[in-house]
Structure formats: C-alpha cells, structure tokens
Amino acid sequence: MSTAAASLGDGAAGLRHLAIIMDGNGRWAKARRLPRIAGHRAGVEAVRRVVEAAPDLGIEVLTLYAFSSENWKRPADEVADLMGLLRHYIQSEINALHKNGVRLDFIGNYRALKPDLVAMLDAARVKTAGNTRLTLIMALNYGGQDEMMRAAKSLARDVAAGTLSPEAITVETLAARLDTAALPPPDLVLRTSGEMRLSNFLLWQSAYAEFVATDTLWPDFNAQALADAVAEFATRERRFGGR
C-alpha cells in the first residue's frame, strides 16, 4: 500500500466508484507553448498514474471521461490525435492492465468509432474480463443526454411492442437500460482544472454523488492529488436526500 493510501486509514470507506472529468490538457500545453497534442499525451501519463494508485485507495470502479459525444466538434486534426492516442494507450497498456488485475470496459456509443478501433477495444474487454482488482471504465463517444435518450427509446420500443406497460417503468427500470447498468453509481465525481460543471457526464448516475473540483490540470494530476480528493470525500456526510 502506498504512503498516501496508508495515511487515509479507513476514512474513505464507502468510495467504491470514482468518476473523473479529465480537464486541462489544452491549458497545460498552452502554458508551456506546446501544441495541444502534447497536453493530451501528458494526460495519458496521468491516466497511468491514477489507474496504478486507485486500488490502493480502496476504489473498485474508476470511470474516466475520455471522449465526449461533443468532442467531435473539435478540429479534425485534434480528433485524429485523440483517436491515435487511444489506440496507442490500448496497444501499449493492455498487457500491464491485465497483469495488474484491471478489467477494462467502455460506456458510450463507442461502436460508432472506426471498425478496427472498435475491434481493438472489444479484444481488450475480452482479455481483461476476468480481472477483479479494479474496473476501469472509459467513456468514449459518451454523453449523458444521449445515454438517457437511448435508454428512453429502448423502453419506448418495448411499450410499443406491448411487452412493457408504461406504469411498470420505474427508476430502476430506466437505470437498467443505461450503459452503466452493471455498475454501482459513482460515489465521487472529480473534475480537474478548476471548472465547476458536469459537462454532460453521468447525469443520471450522479444524482447523489459528491463533487470535488481541483485547480490541478489533468496532466499534473498524480497519486497524491488523488489521495487528497479521496480524503476530501471522506469528510463529507452523505444524506441521499433523507435529511
């Protein structure tokens, strides 16, 4: 166990699922007069650090907002760079993730990506499916509103087919149609770079999540910064609307 993890003791009990909005790659690069891709590359190193540190902090599920459904609006060369980095990450890290007991999975409409990339992602899912030390979820071509729309359409089709009564639709019924149906809801949503918004990330699932924002830009995020966020979570009294 790391020194940072040991210092927390049992204070972070209850943090099973951490979701991170990784923000600040562009600003990190701009501050250093580097191209934006340099910030994204540095961000990949931050991903590696956080994935390595998370299990020692008791985190079971780590969801990373890797590419939103709105990111397609960025310049074509930047989108191409991001897709290239995703390919490189999967190719270079999959064996280490597997060796370290990390199960890799994806949410979002990731099957709309290029077929060869989808095949690579699916192969990574299959390779790591039996691992239990940490579940790493990458949100790819993901948007919370799109996810809820897809879930609503799925329910509407069943109602139209006569296999589901509208009165039978509950919170649980809709949640079961979301991309995250097999996962616990996030306990903590963390955003880097000082911004204070969800940016269409896990809108349904975050209904009672705690929120922590840090001024640290994502490429500078490390194990200590993660431990600090977990320690902040441990100070929160979660009420879930009950009082």
PDB file of C-alpha atoms in Angstrom:
ATOM      1  CA  MET A   1       0.000   0.000   0.000  1.00  0.00           C
ATOM      2  CA  SER A   2       1.248   3.487  -0.859  1.00  0.00           C
ATOM      3  CA  THR A   3       2.109   6.076   1.804  1.00  0.00           C
ATOM      4  CA  ALA A   4      -0.734   8.259   0.554  1.00  0.00           C
ATOM      5  CA  ALA A   5      -3.211   5.403   0.874  1.00  0.00           C
ATOM      6  CA  ALA A   6      -1.958   4.397   4.304  1.00  0.00           C
ATOM      7  CA  SER A   7      -2.413   7.947   5.593  1.00  0.00           C
ATOM      8  CA  LEU A   8      -6.144   7.788   4.884  1.00  0.00           C
ATOM      9  CA  GLY A   9      -6.812   4.892   7.206  1.00  0.00           C
ATOM     10  CA  ASP A  10     -10.467   3.865   6.971  1.00  0.00           C
ATOM     11  CA  GLY A  11     -11.719   7.407   6.364  1.00  0.00           C
ATOM     12  CA  ALA A  12     -12.575   6.868   2.709  1.00  0.00           C
ATOM     13  CA  ALA A  13     -14.873   3.922   3.384  1.00  0.00           C
ATOM     14  CA  GLY A  14     -17.802   3.969   1.005  1.00  0.00           C
ATOM     15  CA  LEU A  15     -15.938   5.244  -2.038  1.00  0.00           C
ATOM     16  CA  ARG A  16     -16.439   2.344  -4.401  1.00  0.00           C
ATOM     17  CA  HIS A  17     -16.841   4.234  -7.662  1.00  0.00           C
ATOM     18  CA  LEU A  18     -14.816   7.301  -8.632  1.00  0.00           C
ATOM     19  CA  ALA A  19     -15.658   9.135 -11.851  1.00  0.00           C
ATOM     20  CA  ILE A  20     -13.224  11.720 -13.232  1.00  0.00           C
ATOM     21  CA  ILE A  21     -13.726  14.528 -15.735  1.00  0.00           C
ATOM     22  CA  MET A  22     -10.170  14.855 -17.002  1.00  0.00           C
ATOM     23  CA  ASP A  23      -9.849  18.543 -17.895  1.00  0.00           C
ATOM     24  CA  GLY A  24      -6.981  20.913 -18.588  1.00  0.00           C
ATOM     25  CA  ASN A  25      -4.815  19.199 -21.201  1.00  0.00           C
ATOM     26  CA  GLY A  26      -5.085  22.122 -23.602  1.00  0.00           C
ATOM     27  CA  ARG A  27      -4.333  24.745 -20.971  1.00  0.00           C
ATOM     28  CA  TRP A  28      -1.370  22.714 -19.731  1.00  0.00           C
ATOM     29  CA  ALA A  29       0.087  22.671 -23.240  1.00  0.00           C
ATOM     30  CA  LYS A  30      -0.680  26.350 -23.888  1.00  0.00           C
ATOM     31  CA  ALA A  31       1.083  27.408 -20.683  1.00  0.00           C
ATOM     32  CA  ARG A  32       4.193  25.649 -21.970  1.00  0.00           C
ATOM     33  CA  ARG A  33       3.817  26.929 -25.538  1.00  0.00           C
ATOM     34  CA  LEU A  34       3.340  23.391 -26.772  1.00  0.00           C
ATOM     35  CA  PRO A  35       0.785  22.012 -29.250  1.00  0.00           C
ATOM     36  CA  ARG A  36      -2.429  20.662 -27.745  1.00  0.00           C
ATOM     37  CA  ILE A  37      -1.424  17.107 -28.568  1.00  0.00           C
ATOM     38  CA  ALA A  38       1.455  17.453 -26.099  1.00  0.00           C
ATOM     39  CA  GLY A  39      -1.113  18.132 -23.383  1.00  0.00           C
ATOM     40  CA  HIS A  40      -3.135  15.093 -24.388  1.00  0.00           C
ATOM     41  CA  ARG A  41      -0.010  12.926 -24.335  1.00  0.00           C
ATOM     42  CA  ALA A  42       0.833  14.192 -20.858  1.00  0.00           C
ATOM     43  CA  GLY A  43      -2.760  13.428 -19.892  1.00  0.00           C
ATOM     44  CA  VAL A  44      -2.242   9.778 -20.841  1.00  0.00           C
ATOM     45  CA  GLU A  45       0.618   9.640 -18.329  1.00  0.00           C
ATOM     46  CA  ALA A  46      -1.772  10.986 -15.685  1.00  0.00           C
ATOM     47  CA  VAL A  47      -4.211   8.199 -16.555  1.00  0.00           C
ATOM     48  CA  ARG A  48      -1.466   5.659 -15.944  1.00  0.00           C
ATOM     49  CA  ARG A  49      -0.644   7.179 -12.537  1.00  0.00           C
ATOM     50  CA  VAL A  50      -4.265   7.245 -11.399  1.00  0.00           C
ATOM     51  CA  VAL A  51      -5.021   3.711 -12.549  1.00  0.00           C
ATOM     52  CA  GLU A  52      -1.998   2.463 -10.619  1.00  0.00           C
ATOM     53  CA  ALA A  53      -2.927   4.389  -7.458  1.00  0.00           C
ATOM     54  CA  ALA A  54      -6.687   3.790  -7.346  1.00  0.00           C
ATOM     55  CA  PRO A  55      -6.808   0.212  -5.986  1.00  0.00           C
ATOM     56  CA  ASP A  56      -4.612   1.104  -3.002  1.00  0.00           C
ATOM     57  CA  LEU A  57      -7.183   3.763  -2.079  1.00  0.00           C
ATOM     58  CA  GLY A  58      -9.987   1.202  -1.973  1.00  0.00           C
ATOM     59  CA  ILE A  59     -11.513   2.275  -5.284  1.00  0.00           C
ATOM     60  CA  GLU A  60     -13.254  -0.584  -7.076  1.00  0.00           C
ATOM     61  CA  VAL A  61     -14.513   1.249 -10.180  1.00  0.00           C
ATOM     62  CA  LEU A  62     -12.766   4.124 -11.952  1.00  0.00           C
ATOM     63  CA  THR A  63     -14.649   5.841 -14.779  1.00  0.00           C
ATOM     64  CA  LEU A  64     -12.737   8.278 -16.973  1.00  0.00           C
ATOM     65  CA  TYR A  65     -14.403  10.756 -19.335  1.00  0.00           C
ATOM     66  CA  ALA A  66     -12.088  10.066 -22.248  1.00  0.00           C
ATOM     67  CA  PHE A  67     -14.003  11.373 -25.294  1.00  0.00           C
ATOM     68  CA  SER A  68     -17.404  13.018 -25.181  1.00  0.00           C
ATOM     69  CA  SER A  69     -20.043  12.981 -27.904  1.00  0.00           C
ATOM     70  CA  GLU A  70     -19.436  16.744 -28.155  1.00  0.00           C
ATOM     71  CA  ASN A  71     -15.687  16.361 -28.734  1.00  0.00           C
ATOM     72  CA  TRP A  72     -16.380  15.687 -32.412  1.00  0.00           C
ATOM     73  CA  LYS A  73     -16.826  19.473 -32.718  1.00  0.00           C
ATOM     74  CA  ARG A  74     -13.097  19.951 -32.153  1.00  0.00           C
ATOM     75  CA  PRO A  75     -10.743  20.448 -35.121  1.00  0.00           C
ATOM     76  CA  ALA A  76     -10.372  17.296 -37.212  1.00  0.00           C
ATOM     77  CA  ASP A  77      -6.640  17.037 -36.591  1.00  0.00           C
ATOM     78  CA  GLU A  78      -7.158  17.152 -32.819  1.00  0.00           C
ATOM     79  CA  VAL A  79      -9.837  14.450 -33.003  1.00  0.00           C
ATOM     80  CA  ALA A  80      -7.480  12.318 -35.079  1.00  0.00           C
ATOM     81  CA  ASP A  81      -4.727  12.848 -32.498  1.00  0.00           C
ATOM     82  CA  LEU A  82      -7.073  11.794 -29.691  1.00  0.00           C
ATOM     83  CA  MET A  83      -8.098   8.642 -31.529  1.00  0.00           C
ATOM     84  CA  GLY A  84      -4.428   7.889 -32.191  1.00  0.00           C
ATOM     85  CA  LEU A  85      -3.638   8.281 -28.505  1.00  0.00           C
ATOM     86  CA  LEU A  86      -6.493   5.944 -27.614  1.00  0.00           C
ATOM     87  CA  ARG A  87      -5.092   3.313 -29.971  1.00  0.00           C
ATOM     88  CA  HIS A  88      -1.627   3.753 -28.525  1.00  0.00           C
ATOM     89  CA  TYR A  89      -2.891   3.513 -24.938  1.00  0.00           C
ATOM     90  CA  ILE A  90      -4.749   0.266 -25.594  1.00  0.00           C
ATOM     91  CA  GLN A  91      -1.845  -1.263 -27.503  1.00  0.00           C
ATOM     92  CA  SER A  92       0.839  -0.243 -25.024  1.00  0.00           C
ATOM     93  CA  GLU A  93      -1.054  -0.685 -21.741  1.00  0.00           C
ATOM     94  CA  ILE A  94      -3.342  -3.671 -22.194  1.00  0.00           C
ATOM     95  CA  ASN A  95      -0.785  -6.256 -21.056  1.00  0.00           C
ATOM     96  CA  ALA A  96       0.135  -4.204 -17.975  1.00  0.00           C
ATOM     97  CA  LEU A  97      -3.536  -3.639 -17.138  1.00  0.00           C
ATOM     98  CA  HIS A  98      -4.209  -7.353 -17.446  1.00  0.00           C
ATOM     99  CA  LYS A  99      -1.172  -8.281 -15.354  1.00  0.00           C
ATOM    100  CA  ASN A 100      -2.245  -5.835 -12.626  1.00  0.00           C
ATOM    101  CA  GLY A 101      -5.772  -7.223 -12.398  1.00  0.00           C
ATOM    102  CA  VAL A 102      -7.570  -4.357 -14.136  1.00  0.00           C
ATOM    103  CA  ARG A 103     -10.779  -5.092 -16.024  1.00  0.00           C
ATOM    104  CA  LEU A 104     -11.275  -2.675 -18.908  1.00  0.00           C
ATOM    105  CA  ASP A 105     -14.709  -1.752 -20.223  1.00  0.00           C
ATOM    106  CA  PHE A 106     -16.395   1.098 -22.077  1.00  0.00           C
ATOM    107  CA  ILE A 107     -19.565   3.177 -21.974  1.00  0.00           C
ATOM    108  CA  GLY A 108     -20.989   5.474 -24.616  1.00  0.00           C
ATOM    109  CA  ASN A 109     -21.663   4.885 -28.291  1.00  0.00           C
ATOM    110  CA  TYR A 110     -18.113   3.669 -28.831  1.00  0.00           C
ATOM    111  CA  ARG A 111     -19.177   1.280 -31.556  1.00  0.00           C
ATOM    112  CA  ALA A 112     -19.615   4.301 -33.831  1.00  0.00           C
ATOM    113  CA  LEU A 113     -15.812   4.653 -33.890  1.00  0.00           C
ATOM    114  CA  LYS A 114     -13.765   3.157 -36.731  1.00  0.00           C
ATOM    115  CA  PRO A 115     -14.277  -0.627 -37.018  1.00  0.00           C
ATOM    116  CA  ASP A 116     -10.634  -1.548 -36.444  1.00  0.00           C
ATOM    117  CA  LEU A 117     -10.556   0.554 -33.273  1.00  0.00           C
ATOM    118  CA  VAL A 118     -13.812  -0.999 -32.057  1.00  0.00           C
ATOM    119  CA  ALA A 119     -12.295  -4.439 -32.645  1.00  0.00           C
ATOM    120  CA  MET A 120      -9.254  -3.446 -30.583  1.00  0.00           C
ATOM    121  CA  LEU A 121     -11.460  -2.186 -27.748  1.00  0.00           C
ATOM    122  CA  ASP A 122     -13.581  -5.344 -27.789  1.00  0.00           C
ATOM    123  CA  ALA A 123     -10.452  -7.520 -27.704  1.00  0.00           C
ATOM    124  CA  ALA A 124      -9.222  -5.573 -24.663  1.00  0.00           C
ATOM    125  CA  ARG A 125     -12.570  -6.113 -22.947  1.00  0.00           C
ATOM    126  CA  VAL A 126     -12.422  -9.854 -23.561  1.00  0.00           C
ATOM    127  CA  LYS A 127      -8.779 -10.152 -22.483  1.00  0.00           C
ATOM    128  CA  THR A 128      -9.372  -8.456 -19.127  1.00  0.00           C
ATOM    129  CA  ALA A 129     -12.928  -9.663 -18.434  1.00  0.00           C
ATOM    130  CA  GLY A 130     -11.939 -11.899 -15.527  1.00  0.00           C
ATOM    131  CA  ASN A 131      -9.895  -9.348 -13.605  1.00  0.00           C
ATOM    132  CA  THR A 132     -11.181  -8.071 -10.258  1.00  0.00           C
ATOM    133  CA  ARG A 133      -8.625  -5.691  -8.706  1.00  0.00           C
ATOM    134  CA  LEU A 134     -10.034  -2.609 -10.448  1.00  0.00           C
ATOM    135  CA  THR A 135     -12.687  -1.987 -13.076  1.00  0.00           C
ATOM    136  CA  LEU A 136     -11.556   0.764 -15.424  1.00  0.00           C
ATOM    137  CA  ILE A 137     -14.375   2.277 -17.463  1.00  0.00           C
ATOM    138  CA  MET A 138     -13.563   4.588 -20.354  1.00  0.00           C
ATOM    139  CA  ALA A 139     -16.399   6.824 -21.522  1.00  0.00           C
ATOM    140  CA  LEU A 140     -15.936   7.013 -25.302  1.00  0.00           C
ATOM    141  CA  ASN A 141     -18.221   8.968 -27.620  1.00  0.00           C
ATOM    142  CA  TYR A 142     -20.251   9.389 -24.449  1.00  0.00           C
ATOM    143  CA  GLY A 143     -22.852  11.973 -23.484  1.00  0.00           C
ATOM    144  CA  GLY A 144     -25.229  11.709 -20.566  1.00  0.00           C
ATOM    145  CA  GLN A 145     -28.176  13.106 -22.505  1.00  0.00           C
ATOM    146  CA  ASP A 146     -27.540  10.741 -25.410  1.00  0.00           C
ATOM    147  CA  GLU A 147     -27.332   7.825 -22.980  1.00  0.00           C
ATOM    148  CA  MET A 148     -30.698   8.697 -21.415  1.00  0.00           C
ATOM    149  CA  MET A 149     -32.251   9.191 -24.858  1.00  0.00           C
ATOM    150  CA  ARG A 150     -31.082   5.738 -25.926  1.00  0.00           C
ATOM    151  CA  ALA A 151     -32.492   4.242 -22.717  1.00  0.00           C
ATOM    152  CA  ALA A 152     -35.833   6.024 -23.236  1.00  0.00           C
ATOM    153  CA  LYS A 153     -36.027   4.763 -26.829  1.00  0.00           C
ATOM    154  CA  SER A 154     -35.356   1.223 -25.627  1.00  0.00           C
ATOM    155  CA  LEU A 155     -38.228   1.461 -23.146  1.00  0.00           C
ATOM    156  CA  ALA A 156     -40.494   3.085 -25.747  1.00  0.00           C
ATOM    157  CA  ARG A 157     -39.887   0.235 -28.181  1.00  0.00           C
ATOM    158  CA  ASP A 158     -40.919  -2.290 -25.535  1.00  0.00           C
ATOM    159  CA  VAL A 159     -44.048  -0.281 -24.713  1.00  0.00           C
ATOM    160  CA  ALA A 160     -44.930  -0.071 -28.420  1.00  0.00           C
ATOM    161  CA  ALA A 161     -44.399  -3.821 -28.765  1.00  0.00           C
ATOM    162  CA  GLY A 162     -46.732  -4.468 -25.845  1.00  0.00           C
ATOM    163  CA  THR A 163     -44.056  -6.181 -23.750  1.00  0.00           C
ATOM    164  CA  LEU A 164     -43.834  -3.386 -21.181  1.00  0.00           C
ATOM    165  CA  SER A 165     -46.553  -1.344 -19.502  1.00  0.00           C
ATOM    166  CA  PRO A 166     -45.853   2.385 -19.061  1.00  0.00           C
ATOM    167  CA  GLU A 167     -46.967   2.019 -15.447  1.00  0.00           C
ATOM    168  CA  ALA A 168     -44.240  -0.592 -14.924  1.00  0.00           C
ATOM    169  CA  ILE A 169     -41.462   1.876 -15.737  1.00  0.00           C
ATOM    170  CA  THR A 170     -39.587   2.836 -12.579  1.00  0.00           C
ATOM    171  CA  VAL A 171     -36.305   4.487 -11.705  1.00  0.00           C
ATOM    172  CA  GLU A 172     -34.789   1.024 -11.558  1.00  0.00           C
ATOM    173  CA  THR A 173     -36.254   0.066 -14.938  1.00  0.00           C
ATOM    174  CA  LEU A 174     -34.684   3.033 -16.667  1.00  0.00           C
ATOM    175  CA  ALA A 175     -31.364   2.622 -14.827  1.00  0.00           C
ATOM    176  CA  ALA A 176     -31.212  -0.950 -16.122  1.00  0.00           C
ATOM    177  CA  ARG A 177     -31.189   0.370 -19.707  1.00  0.00           C
ATOM    178  CA  LEU A 178     -28.261   2.734 -19.162  1.00  0.00           C
ATOM    179  CA  ASP A 179     -24.707   1.949 -20.225  1.00  0.00           C
ATOM    180  CA  THR A 180     -23.761   1.691 -16.549  1.00  0.00           C
ATOM    181  CA  ALA A 181     -26.448  -0.845 -15.601  1.00  0.00           C
ATOM    182  CA  ALA A 182     -23.900  -3.316 -14.246  1.00  0.00           C
ATOM    183  CA  LEU A 183     -22.020  -0.721 -12.187  1.00  0.00           C
ATOM    184  CA  PRO A 184     -22.616   0.930  -8.804  1.00  0.00           C
ATOM    185  CA  PRO A 185     -23.437   4.648  -9.104  1.00  0.00           C
ATOM    186  CA  PRO A 186     -20.471   6.983  -8.679  1.00  0.00           C
ATOM    187  CA  ASP A 187     -19.814   7.998  -5.102  1.00  0.00           C
ATOM    188  CA  LEU A 188     -17.492  10.826  -6.112  1.00  0.00           C
ATOM    189  CA  VAL A 189     -17.252  12.884  -9.304  1.00  0.00           C
ATOM    190  CA  LEU A 190     -13.900  14.635  -9.561  1.00  0.00           C
ATOM    191  CA  ARG A 191     -13.110  17.393 -12.050  1.00  0.00           C
ATOM    192  CA  THR A 192      -9.660  18.786 -12.647  1.00  0.00           C
ATOM    193  CA  SER A 193      -8.609  22.279 -13.858  1.00  0.00           C
ATOM    194  CA  GLY A 194     -10.941  24.240 -11.571  1.00  0.00           C
ATOM    195  CA  GLU A 195     -14.079  24.063 -13.707  1.00  0.00           C
ATOM    196  CA  MET A 196     -17.380  23.537 -11.891  1.00  0.00           C
ATOM    197  CA  ARG A 197     -19.686  21.708 -14.282  1.00  0.00           C
ATOM    198  CA  LEU A 198     -20.598  18.139 -15.209  1.00  0.00           C
ATOM    199  CA  SER A 199     -20.294  18.667 -18.982  1.00  0.00           C
ATOM    200  CA  ASN A 200     -22.928  16.043 -19.801  1.00  0.00           C
ATOM    201  CA  PHE A 201     -21.142  13.326 -17.798  1.00  0.00           C
ATOM    202  CA  LEU A 202     -23.087  10.637 -15.905  1.00  0.00           C
ATOM    203  CA  LEU A 203     -26.061  12.963 -15.413  1.00  0.00           C
ATOM    204  CA  TRP A 204     -28.468  10.276 -14.190  1.00  0.00           C
ATOM    205  CA  GLN A 205     -25.925   8.291 -12.212  1.00  0.00           C
ATOM    206  CA  SER A 206     -24.525  11.308 -10.330  1.00  0.00           C
ATOM    207  CA  ALA A 207     -27.806  12.259  -8.679  1.00  0.00           C
ATOM    208  CA  TYR A 208     -26.351  11.735  -5.186  1.00  0.00           C
ATOM    209  CA  ALA A 209     -22.631  11.695  -5.922  1.00  0.00           C
ATOM    210  CA  GLU A 210     -20.310  14.017  -4.068  1.00  0.00           C
ATOM    211  CA  PHE A 211     -18.448  16.536  -6.231  1.00  0.00           C
ATOM    212  CA  VAL A 212     -14.833  17.652  -5.816  1.00  0.00           C
ATOM    213  CA  ALA A 213     -13.090  20.156  -8.085  1.00  0.00           C
ATOM    214  CA  THR A 214      -9.368  20.755  -8.057  1.00  0.00           C
ATOM    215  CA  ASP A 215      -7.377  23.504  -9.763  1.00  0.00           C
ATOM    216  CA  THR A 216      -4.756  20.943 -10.796  1.00  0.00           C
ATOM    217  CA  LEU A 217      -4.650  20.484 -14.554  1.00  0.00           C
ATOM    218  CA  TRP A 218      -5.104  16.868 -15.589  1.00  0.00           C
ATOM    219  CA  PRO A 219      -1.540  16.297 -16.888  1.00  0.00           C
ATOM    220  CA  ASP A 220      -0.227  17.308 -13.437  1.00  0.00           C
ATOM    221  CA  PHE A 221      -2.607  15.012 -11.555  1.00  0.00           C
ATOM    222  CA  ASN A 222      -0.846  12.284  -9.591  1.00  0.00           C
ATOM    223  CA  ALA A 223      -1.282   9.745  -6.793  1.00  0.00           C
ATOM    224  CA  GLN A 224      -1.064  12.391  -4.064  1.00  0.00           C
ATOM    225  CA  ALA A 225      -3.683  14.559  -5.764  1.00  0.00           C
ATOM    226  CA  LEU A 226      -5.924  11.504  -5.984  1.00  0.00           C
ATOM    227  CA  ALA A 227      -5.386  10.715  -2.310  1.00  0.00           C
ATOM    228  CA  ASP A 228      -6.226  14.328  -1.434  1.00  0.00           C
ATOM    229  CA  ALA A 229      -9.512  14.084  -3.329  1.00  0.00           C
ATOM    230  CA  VAL A 230     -10.371  10.801  -1.618  1.00  0.00           C
ATOM    231  CA  ALA A 231      -9.555  12.368   1.757  1.00  0.00           C
ATOM    232  CA  GLU A 232     -11.904  15.265   0.940  1.00  0.00           C
ATOM    233  CA  PHE A 233     -14.633  12.761   0.107  1.00  0.00           C
ATOM    234  CA  ALA A 234     -14.095  11.105   3.493  1.00  0.00           C
ATOM    235  CA  THR A 235     -15.065  14.370   5.235  1.00  0.00           C
ATOM    236  CA  ARG A 236     -18.465  14.524   3.531  1.00  0.00           C
ATOM    237  CA  GLU A 237     -21.672  13.451   5.253  1.00  0.00           C
ATOM    238  CA  ARG A 238     -23.782  11.803   2.584  1.00  0.00           C
ATOM    239  CA  ARG A 239     -27.512  12.252   3.118  1.00  0.00           C
ATOM    240  CA  PHE A 240     -29.095  10.997  -0.121  1.00  0.00           C
ATOM    241  CA  GLY A 241     -31.985  13.432   0.350  1.00  0.00           C
ATOM    242  CA  GLY A 242     -33.124  11.803   3.586  1.00  0.00           C
ATOM    243  CA  ARG A 243     -32.448  14.756   5.889  1.00  0.00           C
TER     244      ARG A 243
END
